[in-house]
GROMACS .gro file of C-alpha atoms in nm:
model
  496
    1MET     CA    1  -2.231  -3.692   4.319
    2SER     CA    2  -2.062  -3.914   4.051
    3ARG     CA    3  -1.694  -3.865   3.988
    4PHE     CA    4  -1.506  -3.964   3.678
    5ILE     CA    5  -1.157  -4.030   3.538
    6VAL     CA    6  -1.066  -3.954   3.183
    7ALA     CA    7  -0.805  -4.140   2.981
    8LEU     CA    8  -0.652  -3.968   2.675
    9ASP     CA    9  -0.538  -4.251   2.447
   10GLN     CA   10  -0.326  -4.097   2.171
   11GLY     CA   11  -0.268  -4.375   1.914
   12THR     CA   12  -0.087  -4.403   1.574
   13THR     CA   13  -0.392  -4.350   1.361
   14SER     CA   14  -0.642  -4.185   1.603
   15SER     CA   15  -0.681  -3.995   1.929
   16ARG     CA   16  -0.941  -4.122   2.176
   17ALA     CA   17  -1.081  -4.001   2.500
   18VAL     CA   18  -1.241  -4.257   2.723
   19ILE     CA   19  -1.436  -4.180   3.041
   20PHE     CA   20  -1.464  -4.420   3.336
   21ASP     CA   21  -1.675  -4.381   3.652
   22GLU     CA   22  -1.544  -4.424   4.012
   23ASN     CA   23  -1.589  -4.799   3.996
   24GLY     CA   24  -1.373  -4.825   3.686
   25ALA     CA   25  -1.675  -4.887   3.465
   26PHE     CA   26  -1.682  -4.754   3.104
   27VAL     CA   27  -1.904  -4.444   3.060
   28ALA     CA   28  -1.833  -4.295   2.716
   29SER     CA   29  -1.562  -4.251   2.458
   30HIS     CA   30  -1.495  -4.060   2.138
   31ALA     CA   31  -1.221  -4.122   1.877
   32ILE     CA   32  -1.093  -3.901   1.596
   33GLU     CA   33  -0.866  -4.025   1.313
   34PHE     CA   34  -0.593  -3.804   1.178
   35PRO     CA   35  -0.372  -3.814   0.862
   36GLN     CA   36  -0.065  -4.026   0.821
   37ILE     CA   37   0.219  -3.866   0.617
   38TYR     CA   38   0.452  -4.069   0.396
   39PRO     CA   39   0.716  -3.829   0.248
   40LYS     CA   40   0.932  -4.114   0.106
   41PRO     CA   41   0.922  -4.494   0.102
   42GLY     CA   42   0.977  -4.619   0.459
   43TRP     CA   43   0.929  -4.273   0.609
   44VAL     CA   44   0.625  -4.201   0.831
   45GLU     CA   45   0.536  -3.863   0.990
   46HIS     CA   46   0.255  -3.695   1.181
   47ASN     CA   47   0.168  -3.327   1.201
   48PRO     CA   48   0.207  -3.237   1.577
   49GLU     CA   49  -0.085  -3.000   1.546
   50ASP     CA   50  -0.306  -3.290   1.418
   51ILE     CA   51  -0.206  -3.493   1.722
   52TYR     CA   52  -0.289  -3.217   1.971
   53GLU     CA   53  -0.614  -3.092   1.806
   54SER     CA   54  -0.759  -3.441   1.746
   55GLN     CA   55  -0.689  -3.526   2.115
   56VAL     CA   56  -0.850  -3.209   2.258
   57LYS     CA   57  -1.157  -3.248   2.022
   58ALA     CA   58  -1.189  -3.614   2.127
   59LEU     CA   59  -1.179  -3.505   2.491
   60LYS     CA   60  -1.450  -3.237   2.445
   61LEU     CA   61  -1.680  -3.472   2.247
   62ALA     CA   62  -1.649  -3.762   2.495
   63VAL     CA   63  -1.739  -3.525   2.784
   64GLN     CA   64  -2.037  -3.401   2.582
   65LYS     CA   65  -2.138  -3.760   2.499
   66ALA     CA   66  -2.127  -3.863   2.867
   67GLY     CA   67  -2.332  -3.557   2.963
   68ILE     CA   68  -2.106  -3.488   3.261
   69ASP     CA   69  -1.992  -3.160   3.420
   70PRO     CA   70  -1.617  -3.127   3.378
   71LYS     CA   71  -1.603  -3.016   3.750
   72ASN     CA   72  -1.672  -3.387   3.834
   73ILE     CA   73  -1.363  -3.510   3.652
   74LEU     CA   74  -1.108  -3.597   3.922
   75ALA     CA   75  -0.810  -3.657   3.701
   76ILE     CA   76  -0.677  -3.723   3.349
   77GLY     CA   77  -0.443  -3.999   3.250
   78VAL     CA   78  -0.238  -3.991   2.929
   79THR     CA   79  -0.134  -4.294   2.732
   80ASN     CA   80   0.025  -4.281   2.389
   81GLN     CA   81   0.187  -4.436   2.084
   82ARG     CA   82   0.543  -4.493   2.190
   83GLU     CA   83   0.876  -4.395   2.036
   84THR     CA   84   0.733  -4.123   1.808
   85THR     CA   85   0.962  -3.820   1.829
   86LEU     CA   86   0.887  -3.445   1.841
   87VAL     CA   87   1.105  -3.135   1.878
   88TRP     CA   88   0.954  -2.793   1.942
   89GLU     CA   89   1.035  -2.438   2.049
   90LYS     CA   90   1.049  -2.402   2.428
   91GLU     CA   91   0.895  -2.053   2.424
   92THR     CA   92   0.621  -2.084   2.164
   93GLY     CA   93   0.547  -2.458   2.139
   94ALA     CA   94   0.596  -2.437   1.756
   95PRO     CA   95   0.720  -2.769   1.617
   96LEU     CA   96   1.059  -2.784   1.448
   97MET     CA   97   0.912  -3.025   1.189
   98ASN     CA   98   0.660  -3.307   1.171
   99ALA     CA   99   0.683  -3.577   1.426
  100ILE     CA  100   0.887  -3.887   1.316
  101VAL     CA  101   0.661  -4.186   1.386
  102TRP     CA  102   0.781  -4.513   1.550
  103GLN     CA  103   0.726  -4.705   1.219
  104CYS     CA  104   0.970  -4.477   1.031
  105ARG     CA  105   1.287  -4.653   0.906
  106ARG     CA  106   1.487  -4.335   0.793
  107THR     CA  107   1.738  -4.369   1.078
  108ALA     CA  108   1.847  -4.725   1.006
  109PRO     CA  109   2.195  -4.607   0.882
  110LEU     CA  110   2.247  -4.422   1.209
  111VAL     CA  111   2.166  -4.733   1.408
  112GLU     CA  112   2.416  -4.929   1.194
  113ARG     CA  113   2.677  -4.668   1.269
  114LEU     CA  114   2.613  -4.710   1.648
  115LYS     CA  115   2.657  -5.081   1.613
  116LYS     CA  116   2.980  -5.048   1.408
  117ASP     CA  117   3.111  -4.813   1.674
  118GLY     CA  118   3.073  -5.108   1.921
  119LEU     CA  119   2.772  -4.957   2.107
  120GLY     CA  120   2.532  -5.251   2.048
  121ASN     CA  121   2.590  -5.423   2.381
  122THR     CA  122   2.609  -5.090   2.572
  123ILE     CA  123   2.260  -5.002   2.438
  124ARG     CA  124   2.130  -5.347   2.532
  125ASP     CA  125   2.281  -5.338   2.879
  126ARG     CA  126   2.178  -4.985   2.970
  127THR     CA  127   1.842  -4.942   2.793
  128GLY     CA  128   1.716  -5.302   2.767
  129LEU     CA  129   1.645  -5.238   2.401
  130ILE     CA  130   1.776  -5.401   2.079
  131PRO     CA  131   1.942  -5.122   1.878
  132ASP     CA  132   1.681  -5.030   1.612
  133ALA     CA  133   1.542  -4.738   1.412
  134TYR     CA  134   1.212  -4.806   1.593
  135PHE     CA  135   1.326  -4.616   1.906
  136SER     CA  136   1.343  -4.242   1.958
  137GLY     CA  137   1.722  -4.169   2.004
  138THR     CA  138   1.838  -4.179   1.640
  139LYS     CA  139   1.508  -4.002   1.529
  140LEU     CA  140   1.609  -3.713   1.754
  141GLN     CA  141   1.971  -3.731   1.627
  142TRP     CA  142   1.839  -3.717   1.264
  143MET     CA  143   1.630  -3.402   1.336
  144LEU     CA  144   1.922  -3.218   1.486
  145ASP     CA  145   2.149  -3.319   1.194
  146SER     CA  146   1.898  -3.248   0.920
  147VAL     CA  147   1.720  -2.930   1.006
  148ASP     CA  148   1.931  -2.615   0.953
  149GLY     CA  149   2.049  -2.459   1.280
  150ALA     CA  150   1.861  -2.711   1.492
  151ARG     CA  151   2.163  -2.837   1.687
  152LYS     CA  152   2.285  -2.489   1.778
  153ARG     CA  153   1.935  -2.386   1.890
  154ALA     CA  154   1.907  -2.707   2.096
  155GLU     CA  155   2.239  -2.636   2.262
  156LYS     CA  156   2.122  -2.282   2.354
  157GLY     CA  157   1.808  -2.432   2.519
  158GLU     CA  158   1.565  -2.296   2.257
  159LEU     CA  159   1.447  -2.638   2.140
  160ILE     CA  160   1.307  -2.923   2.356
  161PHE     CA  161   1.238  -3.284   2.279
  162GLY     CA  162   0.961  -3.521   2.379
  163THR     CA  163   0.770  -3.835   2.289
  164VAL     CA  164   0.390  -3.792   2.235
  165ASP     CA  165   0.310  -3.792   2.608
  166THR     CA  166   0.552  -3.512   2.675
  167TYR     CA  167   0.425  -3.300   2.380
  168LEU     CA  168   0.060  -3.352   2.488
  169VAL     CA  169   0.122  -3.264   2.847
  170TYR     CA  170   0.324  -2.954   2.744
  171ARG     CA  171   0.037  -2.837   2.527
  172LEU     CA  172  -0.244  -2.940   2.765
  173THR     CA  173  -0.087  -2.741   3.045
  174GLY     CA  174  -0.037  -2.433   2.830
  175GLY     CA  175   0.335  -2.488   2.791
  176LYS     CA  176   0.411  -2.508   3.163
  177ILE     CA  177   0.522  -2.869   3.206
  178HIS     CA  178   0.803  -3.056   3.028
  179VAL     CA  179   0.805  -3.419   3.159
  180THR     CA  180   0.796  -3.774   3.049
  181ASP     CA  181   0.728  -4.085   3.251
  182ALA     CA  182   0.969  -4.376   3.305
  183THR     CA  183   0.789  -4.603   3.060
  184ASN     CA  184   0.813  -4.362   2.771
  185ALA     CA  185   1.168  -4.267   2.867
  186SER     CA  186   1.264  -4.641   2.853
  187ARG     CA  187   1.167  -4.647   2.481
  188THR     CA  188   1.397  -4.371   2.374
  189MET     CA  189   1.732  -4.566   2.363
  190LEU     CA  190   1.868  -4.282   2.575
  191PHE     CA  191   1.748  -4.383   2.927
  192ASN     CA  192   1.934  -4.608   3.169
  193ILE     CA  193   1.661  -4.832   3.299
  194ARG     CA  194   1.877  -4.954   3.588
  195ASP     CA  195   1.966  -4.623   3.744
  196GLN     CA  196   1.653  -4.443   3.609
  197LYS     CA  197   1.842  -4.158   3.446
  198TRP     CA  198   1.917  -4.022   3.101
  199ASP     CA  199   2.241  -4.191   3.001
  200ASP     CA  200   2.542  -3.963   2.938
  201VAL     CA  201   2.732  -4.219   2.722
  202LEU     CA  202   2.434  -4.264   2.486
  203LEU     CA  203   2.356  -3.894   2.469
  204ARG     CA  204   2.721  -3.837   2.370
  205ALA     CA  205   2.714  -4.123   2.118
  206MET     CA  206   2.404  -3.963   1.944
  207ASN     CA  207   2.530  -3.605   2.003
  208ILE     CA  208   2.215  -3.497   2.189
  209PRO     CA  209   2.225  -3.196   2.429
  210ASP     CA  210   2.085  -3.302   2.767
  211ARG     CA  211   1.915  -2.970   2.817
  212MET     CA  212   1.660  -3.070   2.552
  213LEU     CA  213   1.532  -3.367   2.752
  214PRO     CA  214   1.221  -3.371   2.978
  215GLU     CA  215   1.234  -3.449   3.348
  216VAL     CA  216   1.147  -3.819   3.411
  217VAL     CA  217   0.859  -3.867   3.655
  218ASP     CA  218   0.658  -4.162   3.797
  219SER     CA  219   0.379  -4.315   3.579
  220SER     CA  220   0.128  -4.231   3.851
  221CYS     CA  221   0.159  -3.879   3.992
  222VAL     CA  222   0.010  -3.534   3.942
  223VAL     CA  223   0.238  -3.354   3.693
  224GLY     CA  224   0.029  -3.042   3.622
  225MET     CA  225  -0.312  -2.902   3.557
  226LEU     CA  226  -0.518  -2.907   3.241
  227ASP     CA  227  -0.537  -2.551   3.108
  228LYS     CA  228  -0.870  -2.394   3.202
  229SER     CA  229  -0.934  -2.281   2.846
  230ILE     CA  230  -0.993  -2.647   2.728
  231LEU     CA  231  -1.288  -2.758   2.952
  232GLY     CA  232  -1.350  -2.446   3.153
  233VAL     CA  233  -1.195  -2.597   3.469
  234GLU     CA  234  -0.844  -2.697   3.580
  235ILE     CA  235  -0.814  -3.082   3.611
  236PRO     CA  236  -0.503  -3.267   3.744
  237ILE     CA  237  -0.306  -3.454   3.481
  238ALA     CA  238  -0.216  -3.744   3.706
  239ALA     CA  239  -0.075  -4.029   3.491
  240MET     CA  240   0.152  -4.089   3.188
  241ALA     CA  241   0.233  -4.428   3.037
  242GLY     CA  242   0.317  -4.578   2.696
  243ASP     CA  243   0.015  -4.769   2.548
  244GLN     CA  244   0.149  -5.122   2.605
  245HIS     CA  245   0.249  -5.045   2.966
  246ALA     CA  246  -0.091  -4.897   3.036
  247ALA     CA  247  -0.253  -5.204   2.891
  248LEU     CA  248  -0.044  -5.430   3.131
  249TYR     CA  249  -0.155  -5.218   3.423
  250GLY     CA  250  -0.519  -5.207   3.296
  251GLN     CA  251  -0.512  -5.591   3.280
  252GLY     CA  252  -0.425  -5.593   3.650
  253CYS     CA  253  -0.091  -5.775   3.586
  254PHE     CA  254   0.059  -5.649   3.921
  255VAL     CA  255   0.239  -5.968   4.019
  256PRO     CA  256   0.563  -6.101   3.860
  257GLY     CA  257   0.481  -6.373   3.603
  258MET     CA  258   0.144  -6.212   3.502
  259ALA     CA  259   0.128  -6.134   3.137
  260LYS     CA  260  -0.100  -5.981   2.878
  261ASN     CA  261  -0.129  -6.010   2.500
  262THR     CA  262  -0.291  -5.741   2.285
  263TYR     CA  263  -0.423  -5.900   1.966
  264GLY     CA  264  -0.432  -5.613   1.709
  265THR     CA  265  -0.274  -5.579   1.373
  266GLY     CA  266   0.023  -5.744   1.540
  267CYS     CA  267   0.053  -5.883   1.897
  268PHE     CA  268   0.220  -5.706   2.183
  269VAL     CA  269   0.307  -5.940   2.469
  270LEU     CA  270   0.428  -5.811   2.804
  271MET     CA  271   0.512  -5.996   3.119
  272ASN     CA  272   0.567  -5.833   3.463
  273THR     CA  273   0.911  -5.941   3.592
  274GLY     CA  274   0.893  -5.736   3.916
  275ALA     CA  275   1.153  -5.512   4.076
  276ARG     CA  276   1.446  -5.646   3.865
  277PRO     CA  277   1.512  -5.599   3.496
  278VAL     CA  278   1.553  -5.943   3.334
  279ASN     CA  279   1.816  -5.962   3.059
  280SER     CA  280   1.668  -6.165   2.771
  281ARG     CA  281   1.863  -6.445   2.613
  282ASN     CA  282   1.590  -6.478   2.349
  283ASN     CA  283   1.590  -6.140   2.179
  284LEU     CA  284   1.311  -5.987   2.386
  285ILE     CA  285   1.303  -5.627   2.496
  286THR     CA  286   1.352  -5.541   2.872
  287THR     CA  287   1.144  -5.238   2.957
  288VAL     CA  288   0.999  -5.033   3.247
  289ALA     CA  289   0.639  -5.165   3.305
  290TRP     CA  290   0.563  -4.861   3.523
  291ARG     CA  291   0.719  -4.651   3.798
  292ILE     CA  292   0.528  -4.566   4.115
  293GLY     CA  293   0.665  -4.403   4.427
  294GLY     CA  294   1.003  -4.381   4.262
  295LYS     CA  295   1.022  -4.763   4.234
  296PRO     CA  296   1.030  -4.918   3.889
  297THR     CA  297   0.851  -5.240   3.799
  298TYR     CA  298   1.001  -5.411   3.494
  299ALA     CA  299   0.867  -5.621   3.212
  300LEU     CA  300   0.978  -5.833   2.922
  301GLU     CA  301   0.819  -5.746   2.583
  302GLY     CA  302   0.794  -5.920   2.252
  303SER     CA  303   0.614  -5.821   1.932
  304VAL     CA  304   0.449  -6.032   1.666
  305PHE     CA  305   0.442  -5.831   1.347
  306VAL     CA  306   0.141  -5.994   1.183
  307ALA     CA  307  -0.165  -6.119   1.376
  308GLY     CA  308  -0.499  -5.946   1.283
  309ALA     CA  309  -0.330  -5.832   0.967
  310ALA     CA  310  -0.328  -6.199   0.848
  311VAL     CA  311  -0.703  -6.209   0.883
  312GLN     CA  312  -0.727  -5.887   0.679
  313TRP     CA  313  -0.514  -6.060   0.416
  314LEU     CA  314  -0.761  -6.354   0.405
  315ARG     CA  315  -1.045  -6.103   0.355
  316ASP     CA  316  -0.892  -5.829   0.127
  317GLU     CA  317  -0.636  -6.018  -0.088
  318MET     CA  318  -0.737  -6.381  -0.078
  319LYS     CA  319  -1.116  -6.317  -0.069
  320LEU     CA  320  -1.158  -6.632   0.142
  321ILE     CA  321  -1.382  -6.445   0.391
  322THR     CA  322  -1.600  -6.133   0.376
  323SER     CA  323  -1.553  -6.039   0.750
  324ALA     CA  324  -1.320  -6.125   1.035
  325ALA     CA  325  -1.616  -6.259   1.234
  326GLU     CA  326  -1.659  -6.555   0.985
  327THR     CA  327  -1.329  -6.705   1.078
  328ASN     CA  328  -1.455  -6.838   1.410
  329GLU     CA  329  -1.719  -7.055   1.254
  330LEU     CA  330  -1.502  -7.162   0.953
  331ALA     CA  331  -1.217  -7.271   1.177
  332MET     CA  332  -1.455  -7.484   1.384
  333SER     CA  333  -1.618  -7.642   1.079
  334VAL     CA  334  -1.317  -7.870   1.041
  335PRO     CA  335  -1.174  -8.108   1.309
  336ASP     CA  336  -0.816  -7.985   1.266
  337ASN     CA  337  -0.592  -7.791   1.021
  338GLY     CA  338  -0.558  -8.090   0.785
  339GLY     CA  339  -0.182  -8.068   0.821
  340VAL     CA  340  -0.171  -7.709   0.688
  341TYR     CA  341   0.052  -7.448   0.861
  342LEU     CA  342   0.064  -7.092   0.762
  343VAL     CA  343   0.346  -6.860   0.871
  344PRO     CA  344   0.232  -6.496   0.817
  345ALA     CA  345   0.583  -6.353   0.787
  346PHE     CA  346   0.470  -6.089   0.535
  347THR     CA  347   0.709  -5.828   0.683
  348GLY     CA  348   0.964  -6.063   0.832
  349LEU     CA  349   0.949  -6.230   1.170
  350GLY     CA  350   0.957  -6.042   1.502
  351ALA     CA  351   1.044  -6.175   1.847
  352PRO     CA  352   1.210  -6.413   1.918
  353HIS     CA  353   1.332  -6.483   1.564
  354TRP     CA  354   1.409  -6.123   1.440
  355ASP     CA  355   1.442  -6.237   1.079
  356MET     CA  356   1.371  -5.946   0.843
  357TYR     CA  357   1.426  -6.178   0.540
  358ALA     CA  358   1.151  -6.428   0.639
  359ARG     CA  359   0.846  -6.429   0.416
  360GLY     CA  360   0.493  -6.567   0.436
  361THR     CA  361   0.468  -6.942   0.378
  362ILE     CA  362   0.201  -7.209   0.363
  363VAL     CA  363   0.316  -7.565   0.405
  364GLY     CA  364   0.145  -7.904   0.428
  365LEU     CA  365  -0.106  -7.850   0.145
  366THR     CA  366  -0.277  -8.167   0.007
  367ARG     CA  367  -0.558  -8.205  -0.247
  368GLY     CA  368  -0.795  -8.232   0.053
  369ALA     CA  369  -0.695  -7.891   0.197
  370GLY     CA  370  -0.968  -7.636   0.157
  371ARG     CA  371  -1.074  -7.284   0.250
  372ALA     CA  372  -1.161  -7.372   0.613
  373HIS     CA  373  -0.820  -7.533   0.664
  374ILE     CA  374  -0.636  -7.224   0.544
  375VAL     CA  375  -0.860  -6.997   0.759
  376ARG     CA  376  -0.802  -7.225   1.060
  377ALA     CA  377  -0.421  -7.230   0.993
  378THR     CA  378  -0.417  -6.855   0.991
  379LEU     CA  379  -0.586  -6.825   1.328
  380GLU     CA  380  -0.364  -7.097   1.470
  381SER     CA  381  -0.061  -6.905   1.342
  382ILE     CA  382  -0.153  -6.609   1.570
  383ALA     CA  383  -0.162  -6.845   1.869
  384TYR     CA  384   0.166  -7.012   1.773
  385GLN     CA  385   0.352  -6.677   1.725
  386SER     CA  386   0.230  -6.561   2.060
  387GLN     CA  387   0.333  -6.889   2.217
  388ASP     CA  388   0.687  -6.842   2.067
  389VAL     CA  389   0.710  -6.510   2.249
  390LEU     CA  390   0.552  -6.631   2.578
  391GLY     CA  391   0.780  -6.942   2.577
  392ALA     CA  392   1.085  -6.713   2.542
  393MET     CA  393   0.959  -6.499   2.831
  394ILE     CA  394   0.905  -6.805   3.051
  395ASN     CA  395   1.255  -6.927   2.959
  396ASP     CA  396   1.412  -6.585   3.034
  397SER     CA  397   1.238  -6.508   3.359
  398GLY     CA  398   1.224  -6.859   3.507
  399ILE     CA  399   0.865  -6.772   3.613
  400ARG     CA  400   0.592  -7.027   3.542
  401MET     CA  401   0.291  -6.862   3.382
  402GLU     CA  402  -0.053  -6.986   3.486
  403THR     CA  403  -0.276  -6.726   3.310
  404LEU     CA  404  -0.254  -6.497   3.007
  405ARG     CA  405  -0.484  -6.197   3.012
  406VAL     CA  406  -0.593  -6.083   2.662
  407ASP     CA  407  -0.738  -5.783   2.486
  408GLY     CA  408  -0.757  -5.631   2.140
  409GLY     CA  409  -0.992  -5.707   1.846
  410ALA     CA  410  -0.896  -6.074   1.785
  411SER     CA  411  -0.940  -6.155   2.160
  412ASN     CA  412  -1.317  -6.171   2.079
  413ASN     CA  413  -1.259  -6.479   1.860
  414ASP     CA  414  -1.347  -6.781   2.078
  415PHE     CA  415  -1.176  -7.038   1.860
  416LEU     CA  416  -0.847  -6.837   1.869
  417MET     CA  417  -0.862  -6.788   2.248
  418GLN     CA  418  -0.930  -7.160   2.312
  419TYR     CA  419  -0.649  -7.256   2.079
  420GLN     CA  420  -0.413  -7.012   2.250
  421ALA     CA  421  -0.498  -7.170   2.586
  422ASP     CA  422  -0.431  -7.516   2.431
  423VAL     CA  423  -0.093  -7.443   2.278
  424LEU     CA  424   0.015  -7.235   2.583
  425GLY     CA  425  -0.096  -7.496   2.838
  426ALA     CA  426  -0.229  -7.206   3.054
  427ASN     CA  427  -0.559  -7.033   3.111
  428VAL     CA  428  -0.649  -6.740   2.887
  429MET     CA  429  -0.866  -6.476   3.054
  430ARG     CA  430  -1.069  -6.223   2.859
  431PRO     CA  431  -1.190  -5.924   3.064
  432VAL     CA  432  -1.520  -5.745   3.069
  433VAL     CA  433  -1.355  -5.418   2.971
  434THR     CA  434  -1.127  -5.481   2.670
  435GLU     CA  435  -1.037  -5.108   2.651
  436THR     CA  436  -0.738  -5.197   2.870
  437THR     CA  437  -0.497  -4.929   2.748
  438ALA     CA  438  -0.735  -4.651   2.839
  439LEU     CA  439  -0.842  -4.831   3.160
  440GLY     CA  440  -0.470  -4.862   3.270
  441ALA     CA  441  -0.420  -4.486   3.223
  442ALA     CA  442  -0.733  -4.421   3.418
  443MET     CA  443  -0.626  -4.654   3.694
  444LEU     CA  444  -0.284  -4.496   3.724
  445ALA     CA  445  -0.452  -4.141   3.737
  446GLY     CA  446  -0.720  -4.253   3.988
  447ARG     CA  447  -0.444  -4.399   4.214
  448ALA     CA  448  -0.250  -4.069   4.204
  449VAL     CA  449  -0.544  -3.859   4.327
  450GLY     CA  450  -0.648  -4.108   4.590
  451LEU     CA  451  -0.962  -4.242   4.428
  452TRP     CA  452  -0.836  -4.601   4.429
  453ASP     CA  453  -0.586  -4.774   4.655
  454ASP     CA  454  -0.397  -5.093   4.556
  455ASP     CA  455  -0.678  -5.327   4.679
  456ALA     CA  456  -0.945  -5.130   4.490
  457LEU     CA  457  -0.733  -5.142   4.172
  458LYS     CA  458  -0.717  -5.522   4.193
  459ASN     CA  459  -1.099  -5.534   4.187
  460ILE     CA  460  -1.143  -5.313   3.881
  461TRP     CA  461  -1.031  -5.585   3.638
  462LYS     CA  462  -1.315  -5.834   3.598
  463PRO     CA  463  -1.306  -6.157   3.387
  464GLN     CA  464  -1.567  -6.204   3.118
  465MET     CA  465  -1.450  -6.552   3.009
  466CYS     CA  466  -1.178  -6.805   3.096
  467PHE     CA  467  -1.053  -7.047   2.828
  468LYS     CA  468  -0.891  -7.347   2.989
  469PRO     CA  469  -0.638  -7.580   2.807
  470SER     CA  470  -0.787  -7.904   2.701
  471MET     CA  471  -0.533  -8.039   2.450
  472PRO     CA  472  -0.332  -8.344   2.565
  473ALA     CA  473   0.032  -8.259   2.622
  474VAL     CA  474   0.158  -8.503   2.357
  475GLU     CA  475  -0.066  -8.343   2.090
  476ARG     CA  476   0.047  -7.995   2.189
  477GLU     CA  477   0.410  -8.092   2.163
  478ASN     CA  478   0.357  -8.249   1.825
  479LYS     CA  479   0.178  -7.939   1.693
  480LEU     CA  480   0.441  -7.707   1.827
  481ARG     CA  481   0.716  -7.915   1.661
  482GLN     CA  482   0.528  -7.897   1.326
  483TRP     CA  483   0.491  -7.523   1.364
  484LYS     CA  484   0.869  -7.484   1.429
  485ARG     CA  485   0.940  -7.677   1.109
  486ALA     CA  486   0.708  -7.446   0.916
  487VAL     CA  487   0.884  -7.133   1.062
  488GLU     CA  488   1.217  -7.275   0.951
  489LYS     CA  489   1.085  -7.298   0.592
  490ALA     CA  490   0.982  -6.930   0.602
  491LYS     CA  491   1.312  -6.798   0.744
  492SER     CA  492   1.572  -6.621   0.518
  493TRP     CA  493   1.344  -6.657   0.210
  494ALA     CA  494   1.408  -6.309   0.073
  495GLU     CA  495   1.784  -6.317   0.122
  496GLU     CA  496   1.968  -6.323  -0.210
   0.00000   0.00000   0.00000
């Protein structure tokens, strides 16, 4: 009798359900997009009902597609868009208002106030985060301040808070369970990652009643049962993890120094730093990678704002290509970039520069520079930006990195992966299953119900291709130096 694990992957634009068999092999999946709501410039919301309904529908349709009996599903793992903030009625589950999405910038003034009050270093020391409107704390504060009577109701215990994982589990268990895991808690700007507790000082600073908060649990443990009304049977919900943390786990990065890079619209780079949180000297985020058996494993994280989005720009705005797939051949049609460097700082620069006034820049153009050089320079920029983050991680952690594991759409571009290996001076490994976020949630769930032990988990990740560095060290140093010069030209451009 075959047995299965289901991962619910609730993302920013769609909800997916992915089914794996007992060997960790992909069986079937289904995804459903849901609307994005933009009430004002810089504001982004989701309807909580859309999040829940799309996720349940995706689950039902994936099970139907796979043609499996729900009785043979051993466990469900939940992974989710991080930092998105919801408040709902404890008794009824009715939302207070739309969810405030991680991209939403409405609480920037509240963050500035926290910094003016001298809490910047406290937030960094206790949460590992750089104070920013990205995280959940000020979003929750804004809801309590802005909706009539919300704060009083919260103080009475009538309203509860959660990130997307918490809300989904609450709804999937018929309102019985109010929990979050340590990875999602570590993204709220309210959680002390050192002592693994909600932080009283930060709760007071943001005026948040602690009775609203979910219980913080391990990333791999049975938290409750799927309500029977959904699939006709009760199934253990046995894992919760933020999407990038799940991807790190799904890439099998179990040893300190192992790192993964997800090449999507932007890039998310995470490195396992083991049992100790590493304080970054290079503007990276310190976060909980996962927590198992009450013991946290930590990671360093850095984000590149524009990666795949630069290729979309080549296609949609510049009309230099008609599909992303063309870039591989075009980049290889010229021997080098012809001295052209492109810095895709369309929305500023992320880690480790954090320059919101940087703007996109092309330097080194000559009369001989053509379409292929600009396309090649764009792909190279993705590798260089990732190298900037990875170099900062190596510097912060003191750990030498031998292999980078990769996933996401652009990881299928062979030119880019080879170039990444060359500028990094390390192997780049692309796995057979690139659905690593869903796979990580499934692995955490399978572990919790005893399907896989630690040895079995190591064998689930399988390499599809290894790209080995072949660029001479002198050439690599020269190219990195030129890239740094290009970045300097892009910095502070939009500053008056």
